[in-house]
Amino acid sequence: MNNKGTLGVIIGNRDFFPDKLVSEARLEIMEQLERLHINYVVLDEFQTKLGGVETFKDAQRCAELFRRHASEIVGILMVLPNFGDERGVAETLKLAGLDVPVLVQAYPDELNKLDLARRRDSWCGKISVCNNLYQYGIKYTLTNQHVLHPKDPAFAQEVLDFLAVCRVVGGLKRLRIGAVGARPGGFNTVRYSEKLLQRHGISVITVDLSEILGRANRLTKEDASVKEHLDRINAYASQGKTPDEAMIQIAKLDVVLNQFMVEHDLDATAIQCWTSLQTNYGCNVCTSMSIMSENMLPSACEVDVTGTLSMYAMQLASSSPSALVDWNNNYADDANKCVLFHCGNWAKSFLPDVEISNAPILGTSVGVENTYGALDGRTPASPLTYGRISTDDPKGIIKAYIGEGTLTDDPLNTFGNRAVAQIPDLQRLMQYVCRNGFEHHVVMNASNTAGILKEALGNYMGWEVYQHCPEN
């Protein structure tokens, strides 16, 4: 087994269907979960009739089992080998009180086995069970096919996608984001509501940038922690033409930021970088942000808290790093392509040719010599999931948009962190982004996880989610 998460398994039953269907299902489900290296908690076949759940007593026993493993269980797999008892499974979930996602699976009947010995009626039973879950106010996930056998290859992907939904939901409900510094004055676009986030379990811990810079300035190049972080940075990316003095500044800042994250048990950060850092400290923080994002502790610039929230959600869905980017340029006259860009803080996973450099655009106002620490590199072709979470204060809601496309190897002669994205019906997407007041920042992830994110953010978190798909 591994750390994909533990599923609580409920085997539904109804007494006038053949008992052997329940026994077979229990063994088949256990076999498939073990093959996928997924931990599970299920009733023993002697605790209830065949390990199934039918009566209220069965529900009590199963709920008590789940409560004992509450710290491990990330989701519930509800299995219907036959019609199932509509109340038993719903009461199990209500009594357990775990508040985790639920996947409802039902077995298919076979045309030549609709006799009393093998008849299931799970197609109908699933509708009845879902009706009861709805009445009880329990949120649930459906398989793409209404009925699906555990031995069908599609079932394995359904379970893995469901576990990704569980990761997103569980991770966001206890997320702690560090907001380092004040929002730059010229970036009203990244304003957000801490109160709306807190209502959904997302905490924001703030610190004044002067405290971080003050602690960094008290360090010297002789400090063991600075030497350690400098070695880590040199192992992460080529120094390029970055002066040694700038590398020391970058390393000292990296030490303090990591200390701040440990002190407050943070999962992610959003950092003020434009232009106080360059003016008052003399370097960019991009390299540190890139290292954090690569290590699954995402970091967004310009104190874009909901940007780093978006990065974290996508990271949970895909188990791979995310990057904050600008919807930056058209790509010639191709209506379905655009340029994604940022000064230089993308995770190394996006930048196989990464090098520590400077930020030429920012350098025009603060001096290029004060912008070392930005990364330079081009992202090659890959799958693309993009999206953005935002707080909409006038409506009092959290909203998001998500979609999929591809990153391409089309020519792109510029600097910084850069990529070319191809997105079906891109112009309609841009209309949606602009008309609904979303930020110019978007998040990219090298995966195809838009469906997972829609289920997690829309169904379980209760946010308003638009999934962009090309019109037919």
Tab-separated table of C-alpha atoms in Angstrom:
chain	number	residue	atom	x	y	z
A	1	MET	CA	0.000	0.000	0.000
A	2	ASN	CA	1.040	3.630	-0.373
A	3	ASN	CA	-0.049	7.126	0.610
A	4	LYS	CA	-2.782	7.636	-1.988
A	5	GLY	CA	-5.279	7.771	0.856
A	6	THR	CA	-7.619	5.369	2.631
A	7	LEU	CA	-11.137	4.711	1.396
A	8	GLY	CA	-13.993	3.615	3.605
A	9	VAL	CA	-15.967	0.971	1.694
A	10	ILE	CA	-19.700	0.351	2.119
A	11	ILE	CA	-21.161	-2.761	0.462
A	12	GLY	CA	-24.892	-2.179	0.076
A	13	ASN	CA	-27.304	-5.123	0.287
A	14	ARG	CA	-31.018	-5.917	0.101
A	15	ASP	CA	-32.241	-9.137	1.588
A	16	PHE	CA	-34.337	-10.517	-1.279
A	17	PHE	CA	-31.367	-10.530	-3.700
A	18	PRO	CA	-28.870	-13.434	-3.846
A	19	ASP	CA	-26.332	-13.323	-0.987
A	20	LYS	CA	-23.469	-14.459	-3.174
A	21	LEU	CA	-23.589	-11.171	-5.100
A	22	VAL	CA	-22.516	-9.367	-1.924
A	23	SER	CA	-19.762	-11.861	-1.119
A	24	GLU	CA	-18.392	-11.659	-4.657
A	25	ALA	CA	-18.500	-7.863	-4.701
A	26	ARG	CA	-16.632	-7.545	-1.417
A	27	LEU	CA	-13.792	-9.719	-2.692
A	28	GLU	CA	-13.705	-8.026	-6.109
A	29	ILE	CA	-13.563	-4.528	-4.655
A	30	MET	CA	-10.834	-5.473	-2.195
A	31	GLU	CA	-8.851	-7.101	-5.004
A	32	GLN	CA	-9.102	-4.023	-7.239
A	33	LEU	CA	-8.140	-1.582	-4.469
A	34	GLU	CA	-5.151	-3.706	-3.526
A	35	ARG	CA	-4.097	-3.842	-7.174
A	36	LEU	CA	-4.191	-0.028	-7.221
A	37	HIS	CA	-2.251	0.130	-3.926
A	38	ILE	CA	-5.100	1.909	-2.163
A	39	ASN	CA	-5.733	1.366	1.540
A	40	TYR	CA	-9.315	0.619	2.552
A	41	VAL	CA	-11.506	0.063	5.597
A	42	VAL	CA	-14.440	-2.359	5.204
A	43	LEU	CA	-16.630	-4.392	7.498
A	44	ASP	CA	-15.477	-7.913	8.213
A	45	GLU	CA	-17.756	-10.513	6.651
A	46	PHE	CA	-18.664	-11.720	10.157
A	47	GLN	CA	-19.498	-8.277	11.620
A	48	THR	CA	-22.649	-8.062	9.501
A	49	LYS	CA	-24.277	-10.393	7.033
A	50	LEU	CA	-21.454	-11.028	4.511
A	51	GLY	CA	-19.871	-7.680	5.437
A	52	GLY	CA	-22.695	-5.748	3.790
A	53	VAL	CA	-24.841	-2.876	5.081
A	54	GLU	CA	-28.609	-3.271	5.070
A	55	THR	CA	-30.199	-2.734	8.477
A	56	PHE	CA	-29.842	0.151	10.895
A	57	LYS	CA	-27.697	-2.093	13.127
A	58	ASP	CA	-25.408	-2.694	10.145
A	59	ALA	CA	-25.193	1.053	9.585
A	60	GLN	CA	-24.248	1.605	13.231
A	61	ARG	CA	-21.475	-1.002	13.073
A	62	CYS	CA	-20.071	0.385	9.822
A	63	ALA	CA	-20.240	3.984	11.072
A	64	GLU	CA	-18.417	3.044	14.272
A	65	LEU	CA	-15.698	1.346	12.197
A	66	PHE	CA	-15.311	4.446	10.044
A	67	ARG	CA	-15.134	6.730	13.094
A	68	ARG	CA	-12.265	4.653	14.475
A	69	HIS	CA	-10.380	5.300	11.250
A	70	ALA	CA	-11.572	8.886	10.751
A	71	SER	CA	-8.030	10.304	10.674
A	72	GLU	CA	-7.137	7.982	7.773
A	73	ILE	CA	-10.272	7.966	5.612
A	74	VAL	CA	-10.252	10.579	2.826
A	75	GLY	CA	-13.340	9.344	0.978
A	76	ILE	CA	-16.094	6.730	0.903
A	77	LEU	CA	-16.643	4.171	-1.862
A	78	MET	CA	-20.251	3.012	-1.874
A	79	VAL	CA	-20.659	-0.304	-3.735
A	80	LEU	CA	-24.010	-1.627	-4.948
A	81	PRO	CA	-23.754	-5.264	-6.058
A	82	ASN	CA	-27.572	-5.324	-6.044
A	83	PHE	CA	-30.372	-2.805	-5.501
A	84	GLY	CA	-29.046	-2.031	-2.016
A	85	ASP	CA	-30.896	-0.681	0.974
A	86	GLU	CA	-31.416	3.012	0.319
A	87	ARG	CA	-31.606	3.955	3.994
A	88	GLY	CA	-28.775	1.793	5.299
A	89	VAL	CA	-26.029	3.397	3.248
A	90	ALA	CA	-27.277	6.950	3.869
A	91	GLU	CA	-27.585	6.332	7.603
A	92	THR	CA	-24.051	4.932	7.707
A	93	LEU	CA	-22.684	8.153	6.281
A	94	LYS	CA	-24.809	10.330	8.571
A	95	LEU	CA	-23.804	8.372	11.686
A	96	ALA	CA	-20.106	8.334	10.744
A	97	GLY	CA	-20.073	12.130	10.299
A	98	LEU	CA	-16.812	12.126	8.334
A	99	ASP	CA	-17.715	14.897	5.843
A	100	VAL	CA	-15.608	13.421	3.040
A	101	PRO	CA	-16.426	12.843	-0.650
A	102	VAL	CA	-18.517	9.796	-1.573
A	103	LEU	CA	-18.273	7.773	-4.817
A	104	VAL	CA	-21.342	5.716	-5.753
A	105	GLN	CA	-20.654	2.603	-7.857
A	106	ALA	CA	-23.257	0.124	-9.079
A	107	TYR	CA	-22.773	-3.247	-10.751
A	108	PRO	CA	-24.146	-3.924	-14.241
A	109	ASP	CA	-26.567	-6.774	-14.885
A	110	GLU	CA	-25.821	-9.351	-17.579
A	111	LEU	CA	-28.529	-9.911	-20.190
A	112	ASN	CA	-28.353	-13.673	-19.865
A	113	LYS	CA	-28.409	-13.552	-16.060
A	114	LEU	CA	-31.624	-11.749	-15.185
A	115	ASP	CA	-33.030	-14.747	-13.368
A	116	LEU	CA	-33.567	-14.879	-9.612
A	117	ALA	CA	-30.150	-16.431	-9.044
A	118	ARG	CA	-28.116	-13.543	-10.554
A	119	ARG	CA	-30.446	-10.556	-10.936
A	120	ARG	CA	-28.991	-7.336	-9.461
A	121	ASP	CA	-31.255	-4.352	-10.298
A	122	SER	CA	-28.338	-2.082	-9.324
A	123	TRP	CA	-29.197	0.334	-12.146
A	124	CYS	CA	-32.455	1.150	-10.372
A	125	GLY	CA	-31.000	0.875	-6.871
A	126	LYS	CA	-28.351	3.504	-7.584
A	127	ILE	CA	-31.056	6.041	-8.394
A	128	SER	CA	-32.831	5.207	-5.138
A	129	VAL	CA	-29.658	5.464	-3.062
A	130	CYS	CA	-28.709	8.808	-4.641
A	131	ASN	CA	-32.213	10.099	-3.944
A	132	ASN	CA	-31.718	9.310	-0.258
A	133	LEU	CA	-28.263	10.878	-0.160
A	134	TYR	CA	-29.776	13.996	-1.672
A	135	GLN	CA	-32.523	14.013	0.964
A	136	TYR	CA	-29.932	13.627	3.730
A	137	GLY	CA	-27.871	16.522	2.337
A	138	ILE	CA	-24.883	14.289	1.590
A	139	LYS	CA	-22.786	15.271	-1.431
A	140	TYR	CA	-21.667	12.466	-3.714
A	141	THR	CA	-19.802	11.676	-6.939
A	142	LEU	CA	-21.123	9.516	-9.769
A	143	THR	CA	-19.197	7.232	-12.093
A	144	ASN	CA	-19.287	8.358	-15.725
A	145	GLN	CA	-21.143	5.187	-16.686
A	146	HIS	CA	-24.266	4.654	-14.609
A	147	VAL	CA	-23.260	1.051	-13.866
A	148	LEU	CA	-19.652	-0.128	-13.980
A	149	HIS	CA	-18.061	-3.434	-13.012
A	150	PRO	CA	-14.959	-3.206	-10.779
A	151	LYS	CA	-13.047	-5.341	-13.275
A	152	ASP	CA	-13.732	-2.875	-16.086
A	153	PRO	CA	-10.500	-0.897	-16.754
A	154	ALA	CA	-12.548	2.318	-16.553
A	155	PHE	CA	-13.258	1.615	-12.881
A	156	ALA	CA	-9.590	1.957	-11.917
A	157	GLN	CA	-9.410	5.434	-13.456
A	158	GLU	CA	-12.693	6.416	-11.793
A	159	VAL	CA	-11.272	5.487	-8.387
A	160	LEU	CA	-7.964	7.283	-8.995
A	161	ASP	CA	-9.792	10.415	-10.169
A	162	PHE	CA	-12.043	10.208	-7.120
A	163	LEU	CA	-9.011	10.046	-4.833
A	164	ALA	CA	-7.725	13.189	-6.548
A	165	VAL	CA	-11.056	14.867	-5.777
A	166	CYS	CA	-10.621	13.776	-2.155
A	167	ARG	CA	-7.108	15.291	-2.067
A	168	VAL	CA	-8.359	18.618	-3.370
A	169	VAL	CA	-11.302	18.826	-0.981
A	170	GLY	CA	-9.366	17.656	2.077
A	171	GLY	CA	-6.372	19.859	1.280
A	172	LEU	CA	-8.330	23.063	0.698
A	173	LYS	CA	-10.393	22.703	3.858
A	174	ARG	CA	-7.263	23.009	6.012
A	175	LEU	CA	-5.042	25.154	3.793
A	176	ARG	CA	-2.755	27.772	5.405
A	177	ILE	CA	-1.394	30.503	3.121
A	178	GLY	CA	1.268	33.015	4.125
A	179	ALA	CA	0.789	36.530	2.727
A	180	VAL	CA	4.233	38.143	2.809
A	181	GLY	CA	3.980	41.911	2.504
A	182	ALA	CA	1.264	44.239	1.287
A	183	ARG	CA	-0.412	43.987	-2.081
A	184	PRO	CA	1.521	46.192	-4.559
A	185	GLY	CA	-0.342	49.450	-5.106
A	186	GLY	CA	-0.635	48.944	-8.837
A	187	PHE	CA	-2.268	45.509	-8.535
A	188	ASN	CA	-5.902	45.993	-7.546
A	189	THR	CA	-6.493	42.894	-9.656
A	190	VAL	CA	-5.255	40.608	-6.856
A	191	ARG	CA	-7.516	41.960	-4.120
A	192	TYR	CA	-9.452	39.216	-2.310
A	193	SER	CA	-11.616	38.505	0.728
A	194	GLU	CA	-9.927	36.784	3.663
A	195	LYS	CA	-13.326	36.333	5.285
A	196	LEU	CA	-14.797	34.385	2.385
A	197	LEU	CA	-11.732	32.150	2.312
A	198	GLN	CA	-11.845	31.551	6.062
A	199	ARG	CA	-15.487	30.496	5.836
A	200	HIS	CA	-14.291	27.627	3.647
A	201	GLY	CA	-11.435	26.600	5.946
A	202	ILE	CA	-8.652	28.526	4.175
A	203	SER	CA	-6.519	30.584	6.571
A	204	VAL	CA	-4.306	33.515	5.575
A	205	ILE	CA	-1.363	34.363	7.848
A	206	THR	CA	0.125	37.795	7.175
A	207	VAL	CA	3.557	39.262	7.847
A	208	ASP	CA	4.989	42.683	7.014
A	209	LEU	CA	7.681	42.534	4.346
A	210	SER	CA	9.947	44.696	6.527
A	211	GLU	CA	10.077	41.901	9.127
A	212	ILE	CA	11.242	39.414	6.514
A	213	LEU	CA	13.823	41.783	5.026
A	214	GLY	CA	15.049	42.832	8.483
A	215	ARG	CA	15.712	39.219	9.443
A	216	ALA	CA	17.425	38.562	6.114
A	217	ASN	CA	19.687	41.604	6.482
A	218	ARG	CA	20.869	40.378	9.876
A	219	LEU	CA	22.263	37.225	8.285
A	220	THR	CA	25.751	37.065	6.785
A	221	LYS	CA	27.349	34.901	4.131
A	222	GLU	CA	29.232	33.113	6.916
A	223	ASP	CA	26.063	31.805	8.593
A	224	ALA	CA	25.703	28.050	8.216
A	225	SER	CA	22.070	28.389	7.150
A	226	VAL	CA	23.002	30.812	4.372
A	227	LYS	CA	25.724	28.501	3.083
A	228	GLU	CA	23.312	25.566	3.169
A	229	HIS	CA	20.634	27.419	1.195
A	230	LEU	CA	23.184	28.781	-1.277
A	231	ASP	CA	24.287	25.215	-2.003
A	232	ARG	CA	20.668	24.206	-2.462
A	233	ILE	CA	20.040	27.058	-4.887
A	234	ASN	CA	23.169	26.262	-6.926
A	235	ALA	CA	22.068	22.645	-7.147
A	236	TYR	CA	18.618	23.754	-8.311
A	237	ALA	CA	19.519	26.078	-11.191
A	238	SER	CA	22.524	27.401	-13.086
A	239	GLN	CA	23.870	30.676	-11.686
A	240	GLY	CA	24.343	32.057	-15.200
A	241	LYS	CA	25.605	35.641	-15.104
A	242	THR	CA	24.177	36.358	-11.661
A	243	PRO	CA	26.863	38.013	-9.452
A	244	ASP	CA	27.987	36.173	-6.324
A	245	GLU	CA	26.790	39.065	-4.147
A	246	ALA	CA	23.283	38.704	-5.553
A	247	MET	CA	23.376	34.946	-4.923
A	248	ILE	CA	24.131	35.646	-1.232
A	249	GLN	CA	21.158	38.026	-1.041
A	250	ILE	CA	18.914	35.420	-2.636
A	251	ALA	CA	20.119	32.741	-0.206
A	252	LYS	CA	19.579	34.919	2.893
A	253	LEU	CA	16.033	35.683	1.818
A	254	ASP	CA	15.449	32.001	1.131
A	255	VAL	CA	16.517	31.137	4.688
A	256	VAL	CA	14.057	33.578	6.262
A	257	LEU	CA	11.136	32.628	4.029
A	258	ASN	CA	11.600	28.955	4.860
A	259	GLN	CA	11.780	29.799	8.579
A	260	PHE	CA	8.534	31.769	8.295
A	261	MET	CA	6.798	28.815	6.622
A	262	VAL	CA	7.973	26.367	9.284
A	263	GLU	CA	7.069	28.706	12.158
A	264	HIS	CA	3.491	29.043	10.945
A	265	ASP	CA	3.028	25.569	9.421
A	266	LEU	CA	2.216	27.052	6.017
A	267	ASP	CA	1.276	25.130	2.885
A	268	ALA	CA	1.764	27.984	0.423
A	269	THR	CA	2.792	31.637	0.155
A	270	ALA	CA	2.013	34.790	-1.784
A	271	ILE	CA	4.840	37.322	-1.728
A	272	GLN	CA	5.137	41.060	-2.389
A	273	CYS	CA	7.823	41.382	-5.040
A	274	TRP	CA	6.951	44.428	-7.152
A	275	THR	CA	8.818	46.660	-6.380
A	276	SER	CA	9.639	46.861	-2.673
A	277	LEU	CA	11.981	43.869	-2.676
A	278	GLN	CA	14.126	45.244	-5.472
A	279	THR	CA	14.199	48.777	-4.079
A	280	ASN	CA	14.799	47.884	-0.424
A	281	TYR	CA	16.686	44.610	-0.638
A	282	GLY	CA	18.250	44.455	-4.079
A	283	CYS	CA	17.123	41.144	-5.633
A	284	ASN	CA	14.142	39.162	-6.862
A	285	VAL	CA	12.558	36.398	-4.831
A	286	CYS	CA	11.625	34.314	-7.893
A	287	THR	CA	14.230	31.585	-7.329
A	288	SER	CA	12.981	30.869	-3.807
A	289	MET	CA	9.386	30.847	-5.041
A	290	SER	CA	10.294	28.417	-7.805
A	291	ILE	CA	12.004	26.051	-5.367
A	292	MET	CA	8.995	26.138	-3.047
A	293	SER	CA	6.570	25.455	-5.892
A	294	GLU	CA	8.725	22.599	-7.172
A	295	ASN	CA	8.630	21.128	-3.644
A	296	MET	CA	4.814	21.282	-3.631
A	297	LEU	CA	4.669	24.419	-1.456
A	298	PRO	CA	3.323	26.777	-4.142
A	299	SER	CA	4.247	30.434	-4.111
A	300	ALA	CA	2.616	33.270	-6.063
A	301	CYS	CA	3.936	36.761	-6.643
A	302	GLU	CA	2.277	40.172	-6.113
A	303	VAL	CA	0.592	38.800	-2.957
A	304	ASP	CA	-1.885	36.962	-5.165
A	305	VAL	CA	-3.404	34.849	-2.418
A	306	THR	CA	-6.194	33.370	-4.527
A	307	GLY	CA	-3.583	32.752	-7.209
A	308	THR	CA	-1.593	30.545	-4.862
A	309	LEU	CA	-4.875	28.945	-3.746
A	310	SER	CA	-5.453	28.052	-7.407
A	311	MET	CA	-1.915	26.652	-7.639
A	312	TYR	CA	-2.493	24.493	-4.586
A	313	ALA	CA	-5.818	23.136	-5.845
A	314	MET	CA	-4.300	22.123	-9.182
A	315	GLN	CA	-1.300	20.605	-7.438
A	316	LEU	CA	-3.594	18.468	-5.300
A	317	ALA	CA	-5.563	17.341	-8.353
A	318	SER	CA	-2.502	16.309	-10.386
A	319	SER	CA	0.188	15.558	-7.751
A	320	SER	CA	2.512	17.807	-9.772
A	321	PRO	CA	3.676	21.444	-9.424
A	322	SER	CA	1.672	24.402	-10.722
A	323	ALA	CA	2.784	27.806	-12.009
A	324	LEU	CA	1.238	31.276	-11.824
A	325	VAL	CA	1.310	32.978	-15.233
A	326	ASP	CA	-0.010	36.028	-17.037
A	327	TRP	CA	-2.453	35.766	-19.912
A	328	ASN	CA	0.117	37.893	-21.665
A	329	ASN	CA	0.154	38.125	-25.472
A	330	ASN	CA	-1.599	37.042	-28.621
A	331	TYR	CA	0.386	34.561	-30.700
A	332	ALA	CA	0.557	36.184	-34.139
A	333	ASP	CA	-2.898	35.859	-35.757
A	334	ASP	CA	-3.776	32.421	-34.353
A	335	ALA	CA	-7.062	32.932	-32.496
A	336	ASN	CA	-6.609	29.793	-30.409
A	337	LYS	CA	-3.033	30.416	-29.227
A	338	CYS	CA	-1.557	32.865	-26.743
A	339	VAL	CA	1.666	33.560	-24.857
A	340	LEU	CA	1.891	32.756	-21.140
A	341	PHE	CA	4.588	34.740	-19.335
A	342	HIS	CA	5.981	35.816	-15.989
A	343	CYS	CA	9.172	37.399	-14.697
A	344	GLY	CA	10.597	34.108	-13.584
A	345	ASN	CA	9.161	32.113	-10.669
A	346	TRP	CA	7.800	28.974	-12.353
A	347	ALA	CA	8.634	25.602	-10.840
A	348	LYS	CA	11.629	23.863	-12.397
A	349	SER	CA	9.332	21.161	-13.773
A	350	PHE	CA	8.217	23.695	-16.392
A	351	LEU	CA	11.763	24.865	-17.214
A	352	PRO	CA	14.189	22.150	-18.339
A	353	ASP	CA	16.730	24.822	-19.392
A	354	VAL	CA	16.318	26.980	-16.275
A	355	GLU	CA	18.923	29.610	-15.390
A	356	ILE	CA	19.053	32.286	-12.686
A	357	SER	CA	18.883	35.650	-14.422
A	358	ASN	CA	17.286	39.076	-14.031
A	359	ALA	CA	13.961	40.749	-14.871
A	360	PRO	CA	14.454	43.203	-17.770
A	361	ILE	CA	10.975	44.772	-17.640
A	362	LEU	CA	11.138	45.407	-13.905
A	363	GLY	CA	14.754	46.538	-14.319
A	364	THR	CA	13.674	49.534	-16.387
A	365	SER	CA	12.257	51.131	-13.230
A	366	VAL	CA	14.412	49.751	-10.388
A	367	GLY	CA	17.675	48.933	-12.177
A	368	VAL	CA	18.432	45.544	-13.706
A	369	GLU	CA	21.199	45.010	-11.134
A	370	ASN	CA	18.489	44.858	-8.430
A	371	THR	CA	16.437	42.155	-10.164
A	372	TYR	CA	18.762	39.146	-10.090
A	373	GLY	CA	16.983	36.054	-8.852
A	374	ALA	CA	14.400	35.889	-11.628
A	375	LEU	CA	14.558	32.671	-13.630
A	376	ASP	CA	14.841	32.402	-17.380
A	377	GLY	CA	13.490	29.392	-19.286
A	378	ARG	CA	11.062	28.137	-21.921
A	379	THR	CA	8.348	25.561	-21.218
A	380	PRO	CA	8.182	22.774	-23.826
A	381	ALA	CA	5.102	21.046	-25.191
A	382	SER	CA	2.929	19.276	-22.631
A	383	PRO	CA	-0.686	18.748	-21.571
A	384	LEU	CA	-2.292	21.813	-20.004
A	385	THR	CA	-4.905	22.358	-17.360
A	386	TYR	CA	-5.456	26.047	-16.650
A	387	GLY	CA	-7.718	27.876	-14.239
A	388	ARG	CA	-8.286	30.484	-11.611
A	389	ILE	CA	-10.060	30.742	-8.252
A	390	SER	CA	-11.253	34.162	-7.158
A	391	THR	CA	-13.354	35.716	-4.391
A	392	ASP	CA	-16.271	37.748	-5.729
A	393	ASP	CA	-17.035	40.153	-2.905
A	394	PRO	CA	-20.112	41.856	-4.466
A	395	LYS	CA	-21.758	38.431	-4.826
A	396	GLY	CA	-20.304	37.041	-1.584
A	397	ILE	CA	-19.048	33.894	-3.322
A	398	ILE	CA	-15.893	32.081	-4.337
A	399	LYS	CA	-15.827	31.378	-8.066
A	400	ALA	CA	-13.507	29.683	-10.528
A	401	TYR	CA	-12.976	28.842	-14.161
A	402	ILE	CA	-11.051	25.842	-15.462
A	403	GLY	CA	-10.254	24.192	-18.776
A	404	GLU	CA	-7.770	22.140	-20.748
A	405	GLY	CA	-5.538	22.692	-23.745
A	406	THR	CA	-1.918	22.069	-24.684
A	407	LEU	CA	1.416	23.818	-24.403
A	408	THR	CA	3.216	23.829	-27.746
A	409	ASP	CA	6.760	24.073	-29.095
A	410	ASP	CA	5.906	27.001	-31.374
A	411	PRO	CA	8.743	29.551	-31.753
A	412	LEU	CA	8.834	32.236	-29.058
A	413	ASN	CA	11.731	34.670	-29.033
A	414	THR	CA	11.582	36.516	-25.714
A	415	PHE	CA	12.904	36.391	-22.129
A	416	GLY	CA	11.671	35.345	-18.687
A	417	ASN	CA	9.469	32.328	-18.054
A	418	ARG	CA	7.454	31.730	-21.192
A	419	ALA	CA	5.185	29.273	-22.957
A	420	VAL	CA	2.775	29.068	-25.879
A	421	ALA	CA	-0.692	27.737	-25.084
A	422	GLN	CA	-3.215	26.348	-27.534
A	423	ILE	CA	-6.770	26.416	-26.172
A	424	PRO	CA	-9.882	25.527	-28.161
A	425	ASP	CA	-12.242	28.484	-28.539
A	426	LEU	CA	-9.786	30.744	-26.731
A	427	GLN	CA	-11.538	33.950	-27.748
A	428	ARG	CA	-14.767	32.880	-26.027
A	429	LEU	CA	-12.746	32.022	-22.907
A	430	MET	CA	-11.211	35.500	-22.875
A	431	GLN	CA	-14.699	36.972	-23.176
A	432	TYR	CA	-15.728	34.977	-20.110
A	433	VAL	CA	-12.634	35.998	-18.116
A	434	CYS	CA	-13.142	39.685	-18.874
A	435	ARG	CA	-16.915	39.810	-18.424
A	436	ASN	CA	-16.757	38.061	-15.062
A	437	GLY	CA	-14.011	40.192	-13.540
A	438	PHE	CA	-11.281	37.575	-13.207
A	439	GLU	CA	-7.632	38.482	-12.676
A	440	HIS	CA	-4.962	38.697	-15.393
A	441	HIS	CA	-3.152	35.894	-13.558
A	442	VAL	CA	-4.023	32.301	-14.393
A	443	VAL	CA	-2.521	29.021	-13.167
A	444	MET	CA	-1.176	26.261	-15.398
A	445	ASN	CA	-0.513	22.627	-14.619
A	446	ALA	CA	0.933	19.938	-16.921
A	447	SER	CA	-2.039	17.577	-16.600
A	448	ASN	CA	-5.596	16.881	-17.712
A	449	THR	CA	-7.449	17.408	-14.457
A	450	ALA	CA	-10.201	19.936	-15.235
A	451	GLY	CA	-12.936	17.384	-14.523
A	452	ILE	CA	-11.423	16.540	-11.134
A	453	LEU	CA	-11.227	20.225	-10.227
A	454	LYS	CA	-14.803	20.917	-11.300
A	455	GLU	CA	-16.091	18.065	-9.143
A	456	ALA	CA	-14.022	19.083	-6.114
A	457	LEU	CA	-14.545	22.851	-6.296
A	458	GLY	CA	-18.118	22.866	-7.546
A	459	ASN	CA	-19.777	19.840	-5.979
A	460	TYR	CA	-17.934	19.571	-2.664
A	461	MET	CA	-16.582	23.066	-1.946
A	462	GLY	CA	-19.804	24.598	-3.246
A	463	TRP	CA	-18.089	27.238	-5.391
A	464	GLU	CA	-19.371	28.632	-8.669
A	465	VAL	CA	-17.318	26.863	-11.361
A	466	TYR	CA	-17.235	27.385	-15.123
A	467	GLN	CA	-15.527	24.667	-17.158
A	468	HIS	CA	-14.528	25.965	-20.558
A	469	CYS	CA	-15.267	23.583	-23.408
A	470	PRO	CA	-15.323	24.330	-27.141
A	471	GLU	CA	-18.793	24.909	-28.522
A	472	ASN	CA	-20.150	22.196	-30.780
